[in-house]
mmCIF file of C-alpha atoms in Angstrom:
data_model
loop_
_atom_site.group_PDB
_atom_site.id
_atom_site.type_symbol
_atom_site.label_atom_id
_atom_site.label_comp_id
_atom_site.label_asym_id
_atom_site.label_seq_id
_atom_site.Cartn_x
_atom_site.Cartn_y
_atom_site.Cartn_z
ATOM 1 C CA MET A 163 68.236 -92.948 55.429
ATOM 2 C CA ASP A 164 69.801 -89.377 55.000
ATOM 3 C CA ARG A 165 68.028 -86.093 54.033
ATOM 4 C CA LEU A 166 69.329 -84.631 50.510
ATOM 5 C CA ASP A 167 70.904 -81.278 50.243
ATOM 6 C CA ASN A 168 70.706 -80.814 46.381
ATOM 7 C CA THR A 169 72.546 -79.011 44.037
ATOM 8 C CA ILE A 170 70.280 -76.740 41.477
ATOM 9 C CA ARG A 171 71.721 -76.096 38.089
ATOM 10 C CA PRO A 172 71.383 -72.841 36.791
ATOM 11 C CA TYR A 173 71.432 -73.564 32.617
ATOM 12 C CA ALA A 174 69.925 -70.531 30.446
ATOM 13 C CA TRP A 175 67.061 -72.551 29.218
ATOM 14 C CA GLY A 176 65.927 -73.388 32.671
ATOM 15 C CA SER A 177 62.802 -72.009 34.248
ATOM 16 C CA PRO A 178 63.107 -69.607 36.656
ATOM 17 C CA THR A 179 60.046 -70.450 38.384
ATOM 18 C CA ALA A 180 58.947 -74.402 38.097
ATOM 19 C CA ILE A 181 61.714 -75.627 40.645
ATOM 20 C CA PRO A 182 60.743 -72.560 43.119
ATOM 21 C CA ASN A 183 57.341 -73.252 42.929
ATOM 22 C CA LEU A 184 57.764 -76.965 43.330
ATOM 23 C CA LEU A 185 59.804 -76.436 46.458
ATOM 24 C CA GLY A 186 57.755 -73.548 47.489
ATOM 25 C CA VAL A 187 60.722 -70.856 47.911
ATOM 26 C CA GLU A 188 60.718 -67.751 45.990
ATOM 27 C CA PRO A 189 62.492 -67.177 42.699
ATOM 28 C CA THR A 190 65.731 -65.490 42.243
ATOM 29 C CA GLY A 191 65.111 -64.384 39.033
ATOM 30 C CA GLU A 192 67.876 -66.473 37.496
ATOM 31 C CA PRO A 193 66.937 -69.816 35.325
ATOM 32 C CA GLN A 194 66.753 -72.705 37.830
ATOM 33 C CA ALA A 195 67.195 -75.760 35.402
ATOM 34 C CA GLU A 196 68.046 -78.875 37.156
ATOM 35 C CA MET A 197 68.062 -80.182 40.411
ATOM 36 C CA TRP A 198 70.235 -83.015 40.716
ATOM 37 C CA MET A 199 70.346 -85.902 43.583
ATOM 38 C CA GLY A 200 72.582 -88.618 43.750
ATOM 39 C CA ALA A 201 76.305 -89.095 43.482
ATOM 40 C CA HIS A 202 77.527 -87.436 40.366
ATOM 41 C CA PRO A 203 81.032 -85.891 40.863
ATOM 42 C CA GLY A 204 79.713 -82.473 39.231
ATOM 43 C CA ALA A 205 77.214 -81.681 41.814
ATOM 44 C CA PRO A 206 77.087 -84.661 44.187
ATOM 45 C CA SER A 207 74.256 -84.184 46.990
ATOM 46 C CA ARG A 208 74.956 -83.548 50.487
ATOM 47 C CA THR A 209 74.348 -85.011 53.494
ATOM 48 C CA GLY A 210 74.897 -85.246 57.680
ATOM 49 C CA ARG A 211 77.840 -87.697 56.633
ATOM 50 C CA GLY A 212 79.362 -85.729 53.871
ATOM 51 C CA THR A 213 78.543 -85.622 50.564
ATOM 52 C CA LEU A 214 77.054 -88.708 48.869
ATOM 53 C CA VAL A 215 80.275 -89.204 46.776
ATOM 54 C CA GLU A 216 81.956 -89.090 50.215
ATOM 55 C CA VAL A 217 79.405 -91.441 52.169
ATOM 56 C CA VAL A 218 79.501 -94.611 49.172
ATOM 57 C CA ASP A 219 83.417 -94.136 48.783
ATOM 58 C CA ALA A 220 83.823 -94.903 52.192
ATOM 59 C CA ASP A 221 81.918 -98.194 52.077
ATOM 60 C CA PRO A 222 80.438 -98.878 49.254
ATOM 61 C CA GLU A 223 79.248 -102.254 49.674
ATOM 62 C CA ARG A 224 77.660 -101.235 52.973
ATOM 63 C CA GLU A 225 75.823 -98.214 51.065
ATOM 64 C CA LEU A 226 74.837 -99.753 47.580
ATOM 65 C CA GLY A 227 74.690 -103.395 48.513
ATOM 66 C CA ALA A 228 77.068 -106.218 47.562
ATOM 67 C CA ALA A 229 74.726 -107.227 44.499
ATOM 68 C CA ALA A 230 75.133 -103.374 43.369
ATOM 69 C CA VAL A 231 78.770 -102.964 43.717
ATOM 70 C CA ALA A 232 79.296 -106.460 41.473
ATOM 71 C CA LYS A 233 77.187 -105.482 39.032
ATOM 72 C CA PHE A 234 77.878 -101.578 38.337
ATOM 73 C CA GLY A 235 81.307 -101.047 40.352
ATOM 74 C CA PRO A 236 81.663 -99.180 43.603
ATOM 75 C CA ARG A 237 79.469 -95.739 42.818
ATOM 76 C CA LEU A 238 76.247 -95.099 42.588
ATOM 77 C CA PRO A 239 74.627 -95.991 38.837
ATOM 78 C CA PHE A 240 72.037 -93.709 38.548
ATOM 79 C CA LEU A 241 71.447 -89.256 38.463
ATOM 80 C CA LEU A 242 67.970 -88.898 39.487
ATOM 81 C CA LYS A 243 67.103 -85.014 38.391
ATOM 82 C CA VAL A 244 64.102 -82.662 38.533
ATOM 83 C CA LEU A 245 64.027 -80.714 35.244
ATOM 84 C CA ALA A 246 62.474 -77.505 34.414
ATOM 85 C CA ALA A 247 62.823 -76.719 30.751
ATOM 86 C CA GLY A 248 61.695 -73.097 30.290
ATOM 87 C CA ALA A 249 63.383 -72.893 26.733
ATOM 88 C CA PRO A 250 64.518 -75.940 24.575
ATOM 89 C CA LEU A 251 67.683 -77.862 25.167
ATOM 90 C CA SER A 252 69.839 -78.856 22.347
ATOM 91 C CA LEU A 253 69.118 -81.221 20.039
ATOM 92 C CA GLN A 254 71.271 -84.401 21.180
ATOM 93 C CA VAL A 255 72.034 -88.013 21.014
ATOM 94 C CA HIS A 256 73.930 -90.576 23.659
ATOM 95 C CA PRO A 257 76.094 -93.249 22.681
ATOM 96 C CA ASP A 258 75.680 -96.993 23.611
ATOM 97 C CA LEU A 259 78.096 -98.414 26.141
ATOM 98 C CA ALA A 260 80.576 -99.986 23.845
ATOM 99 C CA GLN A 261 80.486 -96.381 22.167
ATOM 100 C CA ALA A 262 81.211 -94.726 25.332
ATOM 101 C CA LYS A 263 83.771 -96.964 26.189
ATOM 102 C CA GLU A 264 85.922 -96.387 22.548
ATOM 103 C CA GLY A 265 85.294 -92.824 22.408
ATOM 104 C CA TYR A 266 86.289 -92.131 25.929
ATOM 105 C CA ALA A 267 89.722 -94.328 25.395
ATOM 106 C CA ASP A 268 90.279 -92.714 21.791
ATOM 107 C CA GLU A 269 89.902 -89.168 23.362
ATOM 108 C CA GLU A 270 92.247 -89.845 26.268
ATOM 109 C CA ARG A 271 95.010 -91.452 24.141
ATOM 110 C CA ARG A 272 95.128 -88.359 22.062
ATOM 111 C CA GLY A 273 95.095 -86.174 24.699
ATOM 112 C CA ILE A 274 92.104 -83.709 24.981
ATOM 113 C CA PRO A 275 91.414 -82.249 28.180
ATOM 114 C CA VAL A 276 88.203 -83.567 29.816
ATOM 115 C CA ASP A 277 86.633 -80.108 29.947
ATOM 116 C CA ALA A 278 87.860 -79.418 26.444
ATOM 117 C CA PRO A 279 85.100 -77.929 24.345
ATOM 118 C CA HIS A 280 85.462 -80.112 21.441
ATOM 119 C CA ARG A 281 85.617 -83.228 23.641
ATOM 120 C CA ASN A 282 82.919 -85.688 23.155
ATOM 121 C CA TYR A 283 83.288 -88.302 25.855
ATOM 122 C CA LYS A 284 83.507 -87.083 29.253
ATOM 123 C CA ASP A 285 83.336 -90.676 30.757
ATOM 124 C CA ALA A 286 83.173 -94.338 29.158
ATOM 125 C CA ASN A 287 79.954 -94.939 30.291
ATOM 126 C CA HIS A 288 76.629 -94.980 28.581
ATOM 127 C CA LYS A 289 73.728 -92.608 29.320
ATOM 128 C CA PRO A 290 70.012 -93.898 28.699
ATOM 129 C CA GLU A 291 67.646 -91.839 30.700
ATOM 130 C CA LEU A 292 63.818 -91.267 31.165
ATOM 131 C CA ILE A 293 61.966 -88.359 31.792
ATOM 132 C CA CYS A 294 58.421 -88.279 33.538
ATOM 133 C CA ALA A 295 56.398 -85.584 33.171
ATOM 134 C CA LEU A 296 55.016 -83.785 36.522
ATOM 135 C CA THR A 297 53.211 -80.686 34.104
ATOM 136 C CA GLU A 298 52.467 -81.047 30.835
ATOM 137 C CA PHE A 299 55.711 -81.617 28.810
ATOM 138 C CA ASP A 300 56.610 -81.196 25.312
ATOM 139 C CA GLY A 301 59.865 -82.569 23.654
ATOM 140 C CA LEU A 302 60.913 -84.527 20.459
ATOM 141 C CA CYS A 303 61.751 -88.008 20.319
ATOM 142 C CA GLY A 304 62.957 -90.099 17.568
ATOM 143 C CA PHE A 305 62.602 -89.748 13.827
ATOM 144 C CA ARG A 306 58.902 -89.169 11.931
ATOM 145 C CA ASP A 307 58.282 -91.443 9.275
ATOM 146 C CA PRO A 308 60.436 -89.589 6.391
ATOM 147 C CA LEU A 309 56.952 -89.010 3.988
ATOM 148 C CA GLU A 310 55.859 -87.477 7.262
ATOM 149 C CA ALA A 311 58.474 -85.423 7.590
ATOM 150 C CA ALA A 312 58.754 -84.223 3.910
ATOM 151 C CA GLY A 313 55.051 -83.091 3.885
ATOM 152 C CA LEU A 314 55.876 -80.961 7.163
ATOM 153 C CA LEU A 315 59.027 -79.138 5.370
ATOM 154 C CA ASP A 316 57.226 -79.143 2.065
ATOM 155 C CA ASP A 317 53.895 -77.412 3.392
ATOM 156 C CA LEU A 318 56.194 -74.653 4.719
ATOM 157 C CA GLY A 319 56.743 -72.963 1.138
ATOM 158 C CA VAL A 320 60.108 -72.552 1.146
ATOM 159 C CA ALA A 321 61.722 -73.284 -2.136
ATOM 160 C CA SER A 322 65.537 -74.105 -0.261
ATOM 161 C CA LEU A 323 64.024 -76.904 1.698
ATOM 162 C CA LYS A 324 62.722 -78.508 -1.601
ATOM 163 C CA PRO A 325 66.200 -80.705 -1.777
ATOM 164 C CA TYR A 326 65.295 -82.098 1.749
ATOM 165 C CA VAL A 327 61.774 -83.144 0.496
ATOM 166 C CA ASP A 328 63.138 -85.096 -2.639
ATOM 167 C CA LEU A 329 65.691 -86.687 -0.236
ATOM 168 C CA LEU A 330 63.101 -87.745 1.857
ATOM 169 C CA HIS A 331 60.987 -89.346 -0.473
ATOM 170 C CA ALA A 332 63.796 -91.665 -1.324
ATOM 171 C CA HIS A 333 64.688 -95.160 -0.348
ATOM 172 C CA PRO A 334 65.628 -97.121 2.112
ATOM 173 C CA GLU A 335 64.120 -94.673 4.859
ATOM 174 C CA ASP A 336 67.338 -95.234 6.983
ATOM 175 C CA ALA A 337 69.595 -93.915 4.092
ATOM 176 C CA ALA A 338 67.029 -91.163 3.019
ATOM 177 C CA LEU A 339 67.031 -89.500 6.950
ATOM 178 C CA ARG A 340 70.725 -89.917 7.316
ATOM 179 C CA GLU A 341 71.605 -88.250 3.995
ATOM 180 C CA VAL A 342 68.673 -85.324 4.920
ATOM 181 C CA LEU A 343 70.309 -84.786 8.349
ATOM 182 C CA THR A 344 73.682 -85.186 7.082
ATOM 183 C CA ALA A 345 72.951 -81.914 4.545
ATOM 184 C CA ILE A 346 71.358 -80.062 7.006
ATOM 185 C CA LEU A 347 74.040 -80.093 9.258
ATOM 186 C CA THR A 348 76.793 -79.411 6.743
ATOM 187 C CA ALA A 349 75.341 -76.553 4.742
ATOM 188 C CA ASP A 350 76.420 -73.423 3.886
ATOM 189 C CA PRO A 351 76.100 -71.270 7.473
ATOM 190 C CA ASP A 352 74.858 -68.235 6.071
ATOM 191 C CA GLU A 353 72.450 -70.287 3.213
ATOM 192 C CA MET A 354 71.006 -72.677 6.269
ATOM 193 C CA SER A 355 70.483 -69.061 8.429
ATOM 194 C CA ARG A 356 68.486 -67.549 5.677
ATOM 195 C CA THR A 357 66.436 -71.060 5.103
ATOM 196 C CA VAL A 358 65.677 -71.267 8.728
ATOM 197 C CA GLU A 359 64.784 -67.639 8.694
ATOM 198 C CA GLU A 360 62.180 -68.207 6.141
ATOM 199 C CA ALA A 361 61.012 -71.633 7.717
ATOM 200 C CA ALA A 362 60.201 -69.898 11.023
ATOM 201 C CA ALA A 363 58.242 -67.134 9.317
ATOM 202 C CA ALA A 364 56.368 -69.773 7.662
ATOM 203 C CA CYS A 365 55.801 -71.737 11.082
ATOM 204 C CA ALA A 366 54.608 -68.740 12.920
ATOM 205 C CA ARG A 367 52.287 -68.000 10.185
ATOM 206 C CA LEU A 368 50.888 -71.621 9.984
ATOM 207 C CA GLY A 369 50.600 -72.208 13.910
ATOM 208 C CA GLY A 370 49.063 -75.434 14.903
ATOM 209 C CA ALA A 371 51.918 -78.344 14.438
ATOM 210 C CA TYR A 372 53.787 -75.663 13.585
ATOM 211 C CA ALA A 373 53.907 -73.608 16.674
ATOM 212 C CA PRO A 374 56.535 -75.962 18.258
ATOM 213 C CA TYR A 375 59.247 -74.834 15.585
ATOM 214 C CA ALA A 376 58.524 -71.518 15.776
ATOM 215 C CA ASP A 377 59.375 -71.073 19.329
ATOM 216 C CA ILE A 378 62.400 -73.358 18.377
ATOM 217 C CA ALA A 379 63.678 -70.750 16.082
ATOM 218 C CA HIS A 380 62.622 -67.963 18.420
ATOM 219 C CA HIS A 381 65.010 -69.372 21.155
ATOM 220 C CA TYR A 382 67.866 -70.217 18.069
ATOM 221 C CA PRO A 383 67.615 -68.456 15.343
ATOM 222 C CA GLY A 384 69.488 -69.015 12.102
ATOM 223 C CA ASP A 385 70.150 -72.839 13.900
ATOM 224 C CA PRO A 386 70.047 -75.411 11.277
ATOM 225 C CA GLY A 387 69.074 -77.892 14.212
ATOM 226 C CA VAL A 388 65.576 -75.740 13.840
ATOM 227 C CA ILE A 389 65.171 -77.984 10.438
ATOM 228 C CA ALA A 390 66.915 -80.903 11.798
ATOM 229 C CA ALA A 391 63.710 -80.819 14.610
ATOM 230 C CA MET A 392 61.286 -81.038 12.285
ATOM 231 C CA LEU A 393 62.651 -84.605 11.086
ATOM 232 C CA LEU A 394 61.688 -85.547 14.964
ATOM 233 C CA ASN A 395 58.395 -86.835 16.713
ATOM 234 C CA HIS A 396 56.869 -83.872 18.482
ATOM 235 C CA VAL A 397 55.431 -85.603 21.799
ATOM 236 C CA ARG A 398 53.775 -83.885 24.371
ATOM 237 C CA LEU A 399 53.573 -85.746 27.761
ATOM 238 C CA GLN A 400 50.851 -85.342 30.329
ATOM 239 C CA PRO A 401 51.848 -85.459 33.880
ATOM 240 C CA GLY A 402 52.297 -89.319 34.832
ATOM 241 C CA GLU A 403 53.409 -89.920 31.439
ATOM 242 C CA ALA A 404 57.245 -90.543 30.306
ATOM 243 C CA LEU A 405 59.595 -90.979 28.096
ATOM 244 C CA TYR A 406 62.456 -93.485 27.607
ATOM 245 C CA LEU A 407 65.376 -92.327 25.493
ATOM 246 C CA GLY A 408 67.992 -95.354 24.688
ATOM 247 C CA ALA A 409 71.431 -95.012 22.916
ATOM 248 C CA GLY A 410 71.797 -93.448 19.607
ATOM 249 C CA VAL A 411 68.180 -91.775 19.598
ATOM 250 C CA PRO A 412 68.125 -87.828 18.844
ATOM 251 C CA HIS A 413 65.850 -85.806 21.352
ATOM 252 C CA ALA A 414 65.375 -82.393 22.739
ATOM 253 C CA TYR A 415 63.292 -81.296 25.625
ATOM 254 C CA LEU A 416 61.141 -77.951 24.526
ATOM 255 C CA GLN A 417 59.449 -77.303 27.626
ATOM 256 C CA GLY A 418 57.577 -78.509 31.183
ATOM 257 C CA LEU A 419 58.606 -79.929 34.349
ATOM 258 C CA GLY A 420 59.452 -83.362 34.824
ATOM 259 C CA VAL A 421 61.516 -86.216 37.216
ATOM 260 C CA GLU A 422 64.723 -87.364 35.013
ATOM 261 C CA ILE A 423 66.521 -90.323 35.981
ATOM 262 C CA MET A 424 69.627 -91.684 33.843
ATOM 263 C CA ALA A 425 72.808 -93.720 33.937
ATOM 264 C CA ASN A 426 75.542 -91.489 36.006
ATOM 265 C CA SER A 427 77.538 -90.119 32.858
ATOM 266 C CA ASP A 428 78.051 -86.834 30.869
ATOM 267 C CA ASN A 429 78.491 -88.242 27.305
ATOM 268 C CA VAL A 430 76.224 -86.057 25.080
ATOM 269 C CA LEU A 431 76.575 -85.694 21.094
ATOM 270 C CA ARG A 432 74.722 -82.482 19.828
ATOM 271 C CA CYS A 433 72.782 -81.586 16.636
ATOM 272 C CA GLY A 434 71.989 -78.514 17.078
ATOM 273 C CA LEU A 435 70.007 -75.932 18.917
ATOM 274 C CA THR A 436 73.302 -74.878 20.522
ATOM 275 C CA PRO A 437 76.020 -72.759 20.630
ATOM 276 C CA LYS A 438 78.470 -75.693 21.416
ATOM 277 C CA HIS A 439 80.731 -78.004 19.850
ATOM 278 C CA VAL A 440 78.808 -80.239 16.976
ATOM 279 C CA ASP A 441 80.852 -83.226 15.714
ATOM 280 C CA VAL A 442 79.049 -84.100 12.616
ATOM 281 C CA PRO A 443 81.020 -87.174 11.661
ATOM 282 C CA GLU A 444 80.914 -88.481 15.393
ATOM 283 C CA LEU A 445 77.360 -87.575 15.699
ATOM 284 C CA LEU A 446 76.358 -89.431 12.245
ATOM 285 C CA ARG A 447 78.488 -92.714 13.782
ATOM 286 C CA ILE A 448 76.298 -92.848 16.794
ATOM 287 C CA VAL A 449 72.418 -92.055 15.378
ATOM 288 C CA HIS A 450 69.784 -94.877 14.644
ATOM 289 C CA PHE A 451 68.546 -93.572 11.499
ATOM 290 C CA ARG A 452 65.290 -95.205 12.165
ATOM 291 C CA ALA A 453 61.459 -94.079 12.274
ATOM 292 C CA GLY A 454 58.995 -94.950 14.538
ATOM 293 C CA ASP A 455 56.495 -94.269 17.504
ATOM 294 C CA PRO A 456 58.607 -92.622 20.310
ATOM 295 C CA GLY A 457 56.611 -94.955 22.448
ATOM 296 C CA VAL A 458 55.217 -92.974 25.827
ATOM 297 C CA LEU A 459 55.234 -95.179 29.052
ATOM 298 C CA ARG A 460 52.324 -95.129 31.420
ATOM 299 C CA PRO A 461 53.253 -96.780 34.822
ATOM 300 C CA GLU A 462 52.544 -100.381 35.650
ATOM 301 C CA ALA A 463 50.779 -100.790 38.925
ATOM 302 C CA SER A 464 51.701 -103.652 41.101
ATOM 303 C CA PRO A 465 48.997 -104.917 44.511
ATOM 304 C CA ASP A 466 51.388 -102.633 46.387
ATOM 305 C CA GLY A 467 50.613 -99.763 44.958
ATOM 306 C CA GLU A 468 54.252 -99.059 43.407
ATOM 307 C CA GLU A 469 53.513 -97.747 39.784
ATOM 308 C CA VAL A 470 56.465 -98.887 37.567
ATOM 309 C CA TYR A 471 58.101 -96.924 34.221
ATOM 310 C CA GLU A 472 59.497 -100.117 32.820
ATOM 311 C CA THR A 473 62.836 -99.973 30.694
ATOM 312 C CA PRO A 474 65.314 -102.489 29.065
ATOM 313 C CA ILE A 475 68.105 -101.401 31.052
ATOM 314 C CA ASP A 476 69.576 -102.045 35.397
ATOM 315 C CA GLU A 477 71.425 -99.105 36.000
ATOM 316 C CA PHE A 478 67.703 -97.000 36.979
ATOM 317 C CA ARG A 479 64.617 -98.425 37.825
ATOM 318 C CA LEU A 480 62.111 -95.236 38.179
ATOM 319 C CA SER A 481 58.469 -95.952 40.063
ATOM 320 C CA ARG A 482 55.684 -93.651 41.794
ATOM 321 C CA TYR A 483 53.667 -94.176 44.986
ATOM 322 C CA VAL A 484 50.610 -91.886 45.479
ATOM 323 C CA LEU A 485 49.691 -92.615 48.568
ATOM 324 C CA PRO A 486 45.825 -91.304 49.470
ATOM 325 C CA GLU A 487 45.735 -92.151 53.150
ATOM 326 C CA ALA A 488 47.681 -90.412 55.603
ATOM 327 C CA GLY A 489 47.395 -93.574 58.370
ATOM 328 C CA ALA A 490 48.877 -96.051 55.982
ATOM 329 C CA THR A 491 52.480 -97.444 55.784
ATOM 330 C CA HIS A 492 54.225 -98.917 53.146
ATOM 331 C CA ASP A 493 57.334 -100.669 53.679
ATOM 332 C CA LEU A 494 59.845 -99.915 50.598
ATOM 333 C CA THR A 495 62.930 -101.576 52.159
ATOM 334 C CA ARG A 496 65.042 -103.396 49.048
ATOM 335 C CA PRO A 497 68.606 -104.456 48.920
ATOM 336 C CA THR A 498 69.857 -101.665 46.580
ATOM 337 C CA PRO A 499 70.076 -98.116 46.738
ATOM 338 C CA GLN A 500 67.321 -95.962 46.724
ATOM 339 C CA ILE A 501 66.654 -92.161 46.376
ATOM 340 C CA LEU A 502 63.118 -91.340 47.113
ATOM 341 C CA LEU A 503 61.773 -87.819 46.171
ATOM 342 C CA CYS A 504 58.487 -86.089 47.151
ATOM 343 C CA THR A 505 56.649 -84.368 44.542
ATOM 344 C CA ALA A 506 53.390 -83.612 46.001
ATOM 345 C CA GLY A 507 51.636 -83.454 48.858
ATOM 346 C CA SER A 508 53.607 -84.681 52.498
ATOM 347 C CA VAL A 509 55.147 -87.617 53.201
ATOM 348 C CA ARG A 510 57.000 -89.202 56.138
ATOM 349 C CA ALA A 511 60.105 -91.130 54.993
ATOM 350 C CA GLY A 512 61.555 -92.819 58.266
ATOM 351 C CA GLU A 513 62.072 -89.946 60.511
ATOM 352 C CA HIS A 514 61.952 -87.322 57.618
ATOM 353 C CA ASP A 515 59.116 -85.120 56.605
ATOM 354 C CA LEU A 516 59.129 -84.873 52.758
ATOM 355 C CA THR A 517 57.042 -81.814 50.894
ATOM 356 C CA PRO A 518 57.427 -81.062 47.561
ATOM 357 C CA GLY A 519 61.066 -81.296 45.983
ATOM 358 C CA ARG A 520 62.880 -82.829 49.038
ATOM 359 C CA SER A 521 64.906 -86.209 48.933
ATOM 360 C CA VAL A 522 66.298 -88.818 51.093
ATOM 361 C CA PHE A 523 68.963 -91.421 50.259
ATOM 362 C CA VAL A 524 68.356 -94.918 51.693
ATOM 363 C CA PRO A 525 71.413 -97.422 51.692
ATOM 364 C CA ALA A 526 70.741 -100.580 50.543
ATOM 365 C CA GLY A 527 68.813 -102.751 53.276
ATOM 366 C CA GLU A 528 67.768 -100.188 55.201
ATOM 367 C CA LYS A 529 64.762 -99.865 56.799
ATOM 368 C CA ALA A 530 62.368 -97.267 54.574
ATOM 369 C CA GLU A 531 59.034 -96.996 55.789
ATOM 370 C CA VAL A 532 56.814 -94.267 53.892
ATOM 371 C CA SER A 533 53.334 -92.674 55.060
ATOM 372 C CA GLY A 534 51.540 -89.641 54.329
ATOM 373 C CA THR A 535 49.109 -88.018 51.430
ATOM 374 C CA GLY A 536 51.014 -87.145 48.461
ATOM 375 C CA THR A 537 53.165 -88.522 45.799
ATOM 376 C CA LEU A 538 56.974 -89.927 45.727
ATOM 377 C CA PHE A 539 59.037 -91.048 43.381
ATOM 378 C CA ARG A 540 61.601 -94.131 44.066
ATOM 379 C CA ALA A 541 64.498 -94.573 42.231
ATOM 380 C CA THR A 542 66.832 -97.685 42.691
ATOM 381 C CA VAL A 543 68.810 -100.072 40.392
ATOM 382 C CA ILE A 544 68.005 -103.857 39.489
ATOM 383 C CA ALA A 545 71.039 -106.047 40.871
#
């Protein structure tokens, strides 16, 4: 197995302290948002044999296994991250696989450069993802019941929100949610800025359930995404709890430290809370306008001590081991590629000693014995 040297991305919303504290190093004073583990070309992990992209490209079947290559092609299908949100991320949604292929092909035909700021589809893959909290973790996930959202907006006492409140009482609920989100994102920018300012002041005054939106407005003053965020379920995960985010589900992470895993894609359509491009027509084509419970996941324990976060896709499988005894050894050998990440304590993986934030890549079929006292996350695929 290969010890990984991983890149930390300094996005503006990142916490300056959470990832350094996990790694046990001094903060730099700059935001440190995401630590990437995998073979994404944007920031591949480095090994003693070269970057993980180079390692996989040199012999895909040896590194990934024949079954994974046959199912997903000659590349690592997932990207694992440690994500540290010190401020809200953009409100966003991801396409399904057919939409991604169609959108990517269309933008390629039209000759839009892949790094153009108005480009929606950076690749032809979907991007389902899972976030597992390491600390208390706040996020937004999926639409609230429209009547609940109407009550939340109405109680702010902002006159310019009344048309949205009325729309949310309409039927059917999917049409009501679509109309309201469309109205928010296409409103006159100056009028919406004034509405957001009034709503933010009311949220700060009321506190309680409104506190998250006051904080969002503090970071994104005047942004229509502040009002759009109030249409979504607010979720507070406790350590060990997770959220699965499938195609078409609007979401945003607000604050906290977590382990995130996703299909290896960069496709994001933004709804707000960002200075970046928002393609409203394409966004409305992708979003699933269905209200419902966000579905907090808790791991399913197996007899060998593995705790699995069940999801409906095969590109990734995330689980964890809480190792209570230094002398016990667990055999994690699998016919598929793995990344093992320590998040607490001290874990021995093969010949490597892992402390929090340290990780290894295990090629398909390679012996993978672990021991120690701590918490180890395991990322792999179903092939």
